[in-house]
mmCIF file of C-alpha atoms in Angstrom:
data_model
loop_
_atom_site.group_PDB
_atom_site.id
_atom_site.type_symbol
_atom_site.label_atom_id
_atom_site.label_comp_id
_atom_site.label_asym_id
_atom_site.label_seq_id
_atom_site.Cartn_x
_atom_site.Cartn_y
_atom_site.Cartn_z
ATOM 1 C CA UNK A 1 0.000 0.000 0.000
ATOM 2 C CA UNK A 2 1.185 3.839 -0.756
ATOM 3 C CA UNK A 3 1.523 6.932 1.068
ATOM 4 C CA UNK A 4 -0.280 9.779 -0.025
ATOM 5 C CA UNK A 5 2.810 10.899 -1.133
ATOM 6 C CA UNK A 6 3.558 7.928 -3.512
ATOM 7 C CA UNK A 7 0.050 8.672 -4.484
ATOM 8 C CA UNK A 8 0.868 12.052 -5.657
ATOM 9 C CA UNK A 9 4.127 10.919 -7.545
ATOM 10 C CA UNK A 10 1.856 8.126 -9.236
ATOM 11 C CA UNK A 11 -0.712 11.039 -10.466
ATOM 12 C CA UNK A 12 1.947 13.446 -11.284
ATOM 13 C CA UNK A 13 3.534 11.011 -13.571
ATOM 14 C CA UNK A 14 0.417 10.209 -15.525
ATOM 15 C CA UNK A 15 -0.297 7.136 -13.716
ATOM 16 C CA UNK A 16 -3.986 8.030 -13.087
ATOM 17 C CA UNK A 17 -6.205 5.090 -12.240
ATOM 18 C CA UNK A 18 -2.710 3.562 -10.249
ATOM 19 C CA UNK A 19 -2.965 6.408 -8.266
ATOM 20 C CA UNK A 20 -7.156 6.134 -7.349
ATOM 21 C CA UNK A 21 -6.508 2.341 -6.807
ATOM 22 C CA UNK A 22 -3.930 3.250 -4.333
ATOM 23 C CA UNK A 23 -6.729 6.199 -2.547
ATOM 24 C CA UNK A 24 -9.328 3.446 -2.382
ATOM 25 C CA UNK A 25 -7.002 1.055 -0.948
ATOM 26 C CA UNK A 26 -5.523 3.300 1.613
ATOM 27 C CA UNK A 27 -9.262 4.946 2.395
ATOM 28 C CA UNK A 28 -10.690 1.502 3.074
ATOM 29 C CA UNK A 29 -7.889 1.247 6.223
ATOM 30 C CA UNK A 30 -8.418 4.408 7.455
ATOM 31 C CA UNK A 31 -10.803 4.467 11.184
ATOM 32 C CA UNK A 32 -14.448 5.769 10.178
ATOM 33 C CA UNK A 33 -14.759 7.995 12.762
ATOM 34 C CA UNK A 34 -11.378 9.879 11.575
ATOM 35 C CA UNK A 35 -11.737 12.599 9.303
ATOM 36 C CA UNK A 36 -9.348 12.478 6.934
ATOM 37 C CA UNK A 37 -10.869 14.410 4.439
ATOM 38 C CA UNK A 38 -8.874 17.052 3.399
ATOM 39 C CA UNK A 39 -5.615 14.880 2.813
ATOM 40 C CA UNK A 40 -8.121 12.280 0.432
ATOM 41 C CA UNK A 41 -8.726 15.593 -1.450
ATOM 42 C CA UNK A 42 -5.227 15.339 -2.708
ATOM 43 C CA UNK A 43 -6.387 11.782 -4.310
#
């Protein structure tokens, strides 16, 4: 699993639906009760 940082790399080098793969994957662990938001904006 990435960072939101690899993330970025991944979009900034084209690498598109890698990169929203990567978002869903890393969403799906994050606590529901966290808000997280603002740094899945950068997805």
């Amino acid at each position: 699993m990435k960072t939101l940082v690899e993330i970025k790399a991944l979009r900034e080098n084209g690498l598109i639906e890698e990169a929203y793969q990567e978002c869903l994957a890393l969403w799906q662990t994050m606590p529901e009760d966290r808000d997280v938001r603002t740094d899945f904006a950068k997805c």
